[in-house]
Structure formats: C-alpha cells, structure tokens
Amino acid sequence: MVAATIVGVSTNPTTPSIGTPPAIGPTGRPVQTFAVPAPLDGHGPARIITLCNQKGGVGKTTTSINLGATFAEYGRRVLAVDFDPQGALSAGLGVRTHDAPTVYDLLIGTIKDPYEVIQTTAVENLDVMPANIDLSAAEVHLVTEVAREQILASVLRKVSKDYDVILIDCQPSLGLLTVNALTAAHGVLIPLECEFFALRGVALLVETIEKVRDRLNPALTLDGILATMYDSRTLHSREVMERVVDAFGENVLETVITRTVKFPDATVAARPITQTASDHPAAGAYRQLARELVARGAVA
C-alpha cells in the first residue's frame, strides 16, 4: 500500500522566521498555498476545459471526477462530459449508461436536446453527460459530416449558460473525438504520469493542441500540465518531474497528485475521493488543484 501526501502543498502555512528559506516543492519552486475561491454571484457561461493525453492510465478520468467534485464543493455548477467509449467517468460517478441516452446520441443527431442526456450525480452541483461503448462508432459516423470537428462545441453551447465549468474527459488518442473536444474547449489540462513513457508523448500532444489552435480554435490555451502518480521516494519520478519542468516551465502546475490506493477505492464506491476519504491528503490535493486553477484564471 502506498500512502499519499500532498507534495508541494502547504495546507496550514505558517510565517517563516526571517532568514528561513522557503520550502521547495517537487517542481523545484517554492511551495505555494492558494486561497479558497470566493462564492459566485451567479452561474454561467461555463469555461470548458478538456483533459487529454494520448497515453492511457495517466489519471485523466480520476482528475475529471475529483476536480469536478471539488469545483462543485466550492459552489461551482459543473458538467462532466464523458468522451471516452470506455465510459469510466460515468461509472466512476455512478450514472447509468446501458439503458440511457448518451453523448453519442447527441453527436449523431438522434437526440437534439442535451438536457435529455445529462444526468445528476450524488455530488451536489455536479452533472454528467455519460458515454458508453457506442461512442466508439462516432468517428466513423462523423467523418462525412460537415464541420465534423465542431459538433461537440455546438452541443455544449446549448448548456453552457447553466454551468460554471465543463470538464471533458477524453479517450487516450488524438483522433477525431479528441479534436472535437479541443475545438469545443477554452483550455486544456494535461494529466501526466511521472513515468518516462508518458513524458515521451507530451510533445506530440502539444503539437496537436497547437494545430487545433491554428486551424480550428484560436482561443484555445494550455491551462497547465498536472503531474500525477508521483512518488517522491523514487529517483525515476523525481527525474521525470525535473524534465517536465525544464521543458514546460510555468505551464507545470504546482499541485502534484501522488499515488494512493484511495483512488481505486473511490472508483469501486462510484464516488469521488472528496466524499469517500474527504480528510485524506489526496482529496486535499484535488482541492488545492481547484484553487490553483482559479488563481491562474482558468476558472472563475
């Protein structure tokens, strides 16, 4: 069993004495603490954030679930869009998909109203647009459609006014579905496992993001690179972190998500870790991530 700690995070900051050097986090920068976001006066329009990485198993779905739940905890209205045919986000939030309309129906036009697809969850302020294996056929269907890269954007425009944040959980590929998600988004969050093979593909992903920005979505920004599955005890994790910071600088978020068995436990319970283990450091890390994104201006 691997315990999790919030590395790079001080949840109870104290004023250091004069001459005391600041604590240094895993990114090699001084540890920062981000303030709890102020309540909102109203809701919408949503800022849309796509979570993508063409490598699987890097924490996209875990981050989508727990970041969405944390924003909801801070009073934001959140819509999580499951855009992966595996439907892991839907299962992780306990919504049904086998006998219910899904995002696939919206993409191919058999359902026009997104509200017929959206389901509520056990987390207050967090809704889900679910997916199932049917979504795997979407790319074949969309390839002949006019403006095929913009179909998801047109779907989300219909509901944006009712949410503050929309999180799109992408499948591990750079195909047409991911291009749709990037075209619909205002920003991109890249979860990156602290492992060498995960690092290799980031340059290709950034290149894809730049192509979408140049050709389809000029407003698209990189909201940050989130290091996940970090283990400070291993030299490999520390070396990968150093390389990521060297390559991407300030785009690397201060918050780092460490390994813990609490994440699969939460998945089995079909609830976010902020509910299954609210006081665990891993839940605190996702709260810190939400606060950091607000501080960076990625979310109101």
Coordinates of C-alpha atoms in Angstrom, one line a residue:
M1 CA 0.0 0.0 0.0
V2 CA 1.3 3.4 -1.0
A3 CA 0.4 6.3 1.1
A4 CA -0.4 9.7 -0.5
T5 CA 0.8 13.1 0.6
I6 CA 0.2 16.5 -0.8
V7 CA 3.6 17.3 -2.1
G8 CA 4.2 20.9 -3.0
V9 CA 1.2 22.0 -0.9
S10 CA 1.1 23.7 2.5
T11 CA -2.5 23.4 3.8
N12 CA -1.6 25.2 7.1
P13 CA 1.0 27.8 6.2
T14 CA 3.0 29.5 8.9
T15 CA 5.1 32.6 8.5
P16 CA 8.7 31.6 8.3
S17 CA 11.2 33.3 10.5
I18 CA 13.5 35.9 9.0
G19 CA 16.2 34.2 7.1
T20 CA 14.4 30.8 6.8
P21 CA 14.4 29.6 3.2
P22 CA 11.0 28.8 1.7
A23 CA 10.1 25.1 1.4
I24 CA 10.7 23.7 -2.1
G25 CA 8.1 21.5 -3.8
P26 CA 8.7 18.7 -6.3
T27 CA 8.6 21.2 -9.2
G28 CA 11.7 22.8 -7.8
R29 CA 9.8 26.0 -7.0
P30 CA 8.8 27.4 -3.6
V31 CA 5.7 25.9 -2.1
Q32 CA 2.6 28.0 -2.7
T33 CA -0.8 28.0 -0.9
F34 CA -3.8 29.1 -2.9
A35 CA -6.8 30.8 -1.4
V36 CA -10.3 29.2 -1.3
P37 CA -12.2 30.8 -4.1
A38 CA -14.9 33.3 -3.3
P39 CA -18.6 32.3 -3.9
L40 CA -20.1 33.3 -7.2
D41 CA -22.9 35.8 -7.6
G42 CA -24.4 33.8 -10.4
H43 CA -23.8 30.9 -12.8
G44 CA -22.6 30.6 -16.4
P45 CA -21.4 30.9 -19.0
A46 CA -19.1 27.9 -18.5
R47 CA -15.4 27.7 -19.1
I48 CA -14.8 24.5 -21.0
I49 CA -11.6 22.5 -20.1
T50 CA -10.5 19.4 -22.0
L51 CA -8.5 16.8 -20.1
C52 CA -6.5 14.9 -22.6
N53 CA -3.4 12.8 -23.1
Q54 CA -3.0 10.2 -25.8
K55 CA -1.4 7.8 -23.3
G56 CA -3.9 5.8 -21.2
G57 CA -3.6 5.3 -17.5
V58 CA -2.3 8.8 -16.6
G59 CA -5.1 9.9 -14.4
K60 CA -7.5 11.8 -16.8
T61 CA -10.7 10.2 -15.6
T62 CA -9.6 10.3 -11.9
T63 CA -8.8 14.0 -12.3
S64 CA -12.0 14.7 -14.2
I65 CA -14.1 13.1 -11.4
N66 CA -12.3 14.6 -8.4
L67 CA -11.6 18.1 -9.9
G68 CA -15.3 18.3 -10.9
A69 CA -16.4 17.3 -7.4
T70 CA -14.0 19.8 -5.9
F71 CA -15.3 22.7 -8.0
A72 CA -18.8 21.6 -7.1
E73 CA -17.7 21.7 -3.4
Y74 CA -16.7 25.3 -3.9
G75 CA -20.1 26.2 -5.2
R76 CA -19.5 26.0 -8.9
R77 CA -22.0 24.3 -11.2
V78 CA -20.1 21.6 -13.1
L79 CA -20.8 19.4 -16.1
A80 CA -18.5 16.4 -16.6
V81 CA -18.6 15.2 -20.2
D82 CA -17.6 11.5 -20.7
F83 CA -16.0 11.5 -24.1
D84 CA -14.4 8.1 -23.8
P85 CA -16.1 4.9 -25.2
Q86 CA -14.9 3.0 -22.1
G87 CA -17.3 5.1 -20.0
A88 CA -15.1 5.2 -17.0
L89 CA -16.1 8.6 -15.9
S90 CA -19.8 7.6 -16.0
A91 CA -19.1 4.5 -14.0
G92 CA -16.9 6.4 -11.6
L93 CA -19.8 8.7 -10.7
G94 CA -22.4 6.0 -10.6
V95 CA -24.6 7.1 -13.5
R96 CA -26.3 4.6 -15.8
T97 CA -25.3 4.2 -19.4
H98 CA -26.6 0.9 -20.8
D99 CA -30.2 1.9 -21.0
A100 CA -29.9 5.7 -21.2
P101 CA -29.2 8.2 -23.9
T102 CA -25.5 9.2 -24.1
V103 CA -23.3 11.8 -25.7
Y104 CA -23.2 9.6 -28.8
D105 CA -26.8 10.3 -29.5
L106 CA -26.1 14.0 -29.4
L107 CA -23.2 13.6 -31.8
I108 CA -25.1 11.7 -34.4
G109 CA -28.2 13.8 -34.0
T110 CA -30.7 11.2 -32.8
I111 CA -31.3 13.4 -29.8
K112 CA -31.2 17.2 -30.2
D113 CA -31.6 18.4 -26.7
P114 CA -28.6 17.9 -24.4
Y115 CA -30.8 18.1 -21.3
E116 CA -32.3 14.7 -22.3
V117 CA -28.8 13.2 -21.9
I118 CA -27.5 15.0 -18.8
Q119 CA -27.8 13.1 -15.5
T120 CA -27.4 14.3 -12.0
T121 CA -25.0 12.6 -9.6
A122 CA -24.7 12.0 -5.8
V123 CA -22.5 15.1 -5.7
E124 CA -24.4 18.3 -5.4
N125 CA -23.8 20.7 -8.3
L126 CA -22.1 18.0 -10.4
D127 CA -23.9 16.6 -13.5
V128 CA -22.7 14.1 -16.1
M129 CA -23.1 13.7 -19.8
P130 CA -22.5 10.0 -20.0
A131 CA -20.9 7.7 -22.6
N132 CA -20.7 4.0 -23.4
I133 CA -19.2 1.8 -26.0
D134 CA -21.5 3.2 -28.7
L135 CA -19.2 6.2 -28.8
S136 CA -16.5 4.1 -30.4
A137 CA -18.6 4.3 -33.6
A138 CA -18.8 8.1 -33.6
E139 CA -15.6 8.7 -35.6
V140 CA -16.8 6.6 -38.5
H141 CA -20.1 8.4 -38.5
L142 CA -18.7 11.9 -38.2
V143 CA -16.0 11.6 -40.9
T144 CA -18.5 12.5 -43.6
E145 CA -20.3 15.3 -41.6
V146 CA -19.9 19.0 -42.4
A147 CA -17.9 20.8 -39.8
R148 CA -17.3 17.5 -38.1
E149 CA -14.7 18.9 -35.7
Q150 CA -17.2 21.3 -34.2
I151 CA -20.2 19.1 -33.4
L152 CA -19.4 18.8 -29.7
A153 CA -18.9 22.5 -29.5
S154 CA -22.4 23.1 -30.9
V155 CA -23.8 20.6 -28.3
L156 CA -22.1 22.3 -25.3
R157 CA -23.1 25.8 -26.4
K158 CA -26.8 24.8 -25.7
V159 CA -26.0 24.1 -22.0
S160 CA -23.1 26.4 -21.3
K161 CA -25.2 29.1 -19.7
D162 CA -26.3 26.8 -16.9
Y163 CA -22.8 25.8 -15.7
D164 CA -19.6 27.5 -14.5
V165 CA -17.2 24.7 -15.5
I166 CA -17.5 22.0 -18.2
L167 CA -14.8 19.2 -18.0
I168 CA -14.4 16.9 -21.0
D169 CA -12.7 13.6 -20.2
C170 CA -11.1 12.4 -23.5
Q171 CA -10.2 8.9 -24.7
P172 CA -6.4 8.1 -24.9
S173 CA -6.0 9.0 -28.6
L174 CA -5.5 12.0 -30.8
G175 CA -8.4 11.1 -33.2
L176 CA -11.5 13.0 -34.3
L177 CA -13.2 12.8 -30.9
T178 CA -10.2 14.4 -29.1
V179 CA -10.1 17.1 -31.9
N180 CA -13.8 17.7 -31.2
A181 CA -13.0 18.1 -27.5
L182 CA -10.1 20.5 -28.2
T183 CA -12.2 22.5 -30.6
A184 CA -15.0 22.9 -28.0
A185 CA -12.7 23.9 -25.2
H186 CA -11.3 27.2 -23.9
G187 CA -8.4 25.4 -22.2
V188 CA -6.5 22.1 -22.0
L189 CA -5.4 20.4 -18.8
I190 CA -2.8 17.6 -19.4
P191 CA -2.5 15.0 -16.7
L192 CA 1.0 13.5 -17.0
E193 CA 2.0 10.4 -15.1
C194 CA 5.5 10.8 -13.7
E195 CA 6.9 8.0 -15.8
F196 CA 9.3 8.2 -18.8
F197 CA 7.0 6.7 -21.5
A198 CA 4.2 9.1 -20.5
L199 CA 6.7 12.0 -20.9
R200 CA 7.6 11.0 -24.4
G201 CA 4.2 11.7 -25.9
V202 CA 3.6 15.1 -24.5
A203 CA 5.5 16.9 -27.3
L204 CA 3.2 15.3 -29.8
L205 CA 0.1 16.2 -27.8
V206 CA 1.3 19.9 -27.5
E207 CA 1.8 19.9 -31.3
T208 CA -1.7 18.7 -31.8
I209 CA -3.0 21.4 -29.5
E210 CA -1.1 24.0 -31.5
K211 CA -2.6 22.7 -34.8
V212 CA -6.1 22.9 -33.4
R213 CA -5.4 26.4 -32.1
D214 CA -4.1 27.5 -35.5
R215 CA -6.8 25.9 -37.7
L216 CA -10.0 25.4 -35.6
N217 CA -9.9 27.2 -32.2
P218 CA -7.7 30.3 -31.9
A219 CA -8.8 30.9 -28.3
L220 CA -7.5 27.5 -27.0
T221 CA -5.0 27.8 -24.2
L222 CA -2.9 25.4 -22.2
D223 CA -4.2 25.7 -18.7
G224 CA -1.4 23.5 -17.3
I225 CA 0.3 20.2 -17.0
L226 CA -0.6 18.2 -13.9
A227 CA 1.9 15.7 -12.6
T228 CA 0.1 12.6 -11.4
M229 CA 1.1 9.3 -9.7
Y230 CA 4.2 11.0 -8.3
D231 CA 6.3 9.1 -5.8
S232 CA 8.9 11.2 -4.2
R233 CA 10.7 8.1 -2.9
T234 CA 11.7 7.0 -6.4
L235 CA 14.5 8.6 -8.4
H236 CA 12.6 8.0 -11.6
S237 CA 9.6 10.1 -10.5
R238 CA 11.9 12.9 -9.5
E239 CA 13.9 12.8 -12.7
V240 CA 10.7 12.8 -14.8
M241 CA 9.4 15.8 -12.8
E242 CA 12.7 17.7 -13.4
R243 CA 12.5 17.0 -17.2
V244 CA 8.9 18.2 -17.4
V245 CA 9.6 21.4 -15.5
D246 CA 12.7 22.0 -17.7
A247 CA 10.6 21.5 -20.9
F248 CA 7.4 23.3 -19.9
G249 CA 8.4 25.7 -17.2
E250 CA 5.5 27.7 -15.6
N251 CA 3.0 25.5 -17.5
V252 CA 3.6 22.8 -15.0
L253 CA 1.2 23.2 -12.1
E254 CA 2.4 23.5 -8.5
T255 CA -0.1 20.9 -7.3
V256 CA 1.1 17.3 -7.7
I257 CA -1.0 14.2 -7.3
T258 CA 0.6 11.3 -5.6
R259 CA -0.1 7.6 -5.8
T260 CA -2.6 6.1 -3.3
V261 CA -4.9 3.1 -3.1
K262 CA -7.7 5.5 -2.1
F263 CA -8.3 6.3 -5.7
P264 CA -9.3 2.8 -6.8
D265 CA -11.3 2.5 -3.5
A266 CA -13.3 5.6 -4.6
T267 CA -13.8 4.1 -8.1
V268 CA -15.3 1.0 -6.6
A269 CA -17.6 3.1 -4.5
A270 CA -18.6 5.2 -7.6
R271 CA -17.9 8.4 -5.8
P272 CA -15.1 11.0 -5.8
I273 CA -12.4 10.7 -3.2
T274 CA -13.6 14.0 -1.7
Q275 CA -16.6 12.0 -0.5
T276 CA -15.1 8.6 0.3
A277 CA -12.0 9.9 2.0
S278 CA -12.6 13.6 2.5
D279 CA -9.8 14.1 5.0
H280 CA -7.2 12.1 3.1
P281 CA -4.3 14.1 1.6
A282 CA -5.2 13.0 -1.9
A283 CA -8.6 14.7 -1.5
G284 CA -6.7 17.8 -0.3
A285 CA -4.5 17.7 -3.3
Y286 CA -7.5 18.0 -5.6
R287 CA -8.9 20.9 -3.6
Q288 CA -5.5 22.6 -4.0
L289 CA -5.6 21.9 -7.7
A290 CA -9.0 23.6 -8.0
R291 CA -7.8 26.6 -6.0
E292 CA -4.7 26.8 -8.2
L293 CA -6.7 26.8 -11.4
V294 CA -8.9 29.6 -10.0
A295 CA -5.8 31.5 -9.0
R296 CA -4.4 31.1 -12.6
G297 CA -7.7 32.4 -14.0
A298 CA -8.6 29.1 -15.7
V299 CA -11.9 29.1 -13.8
A300 CA -13.9 31.9 -12.2

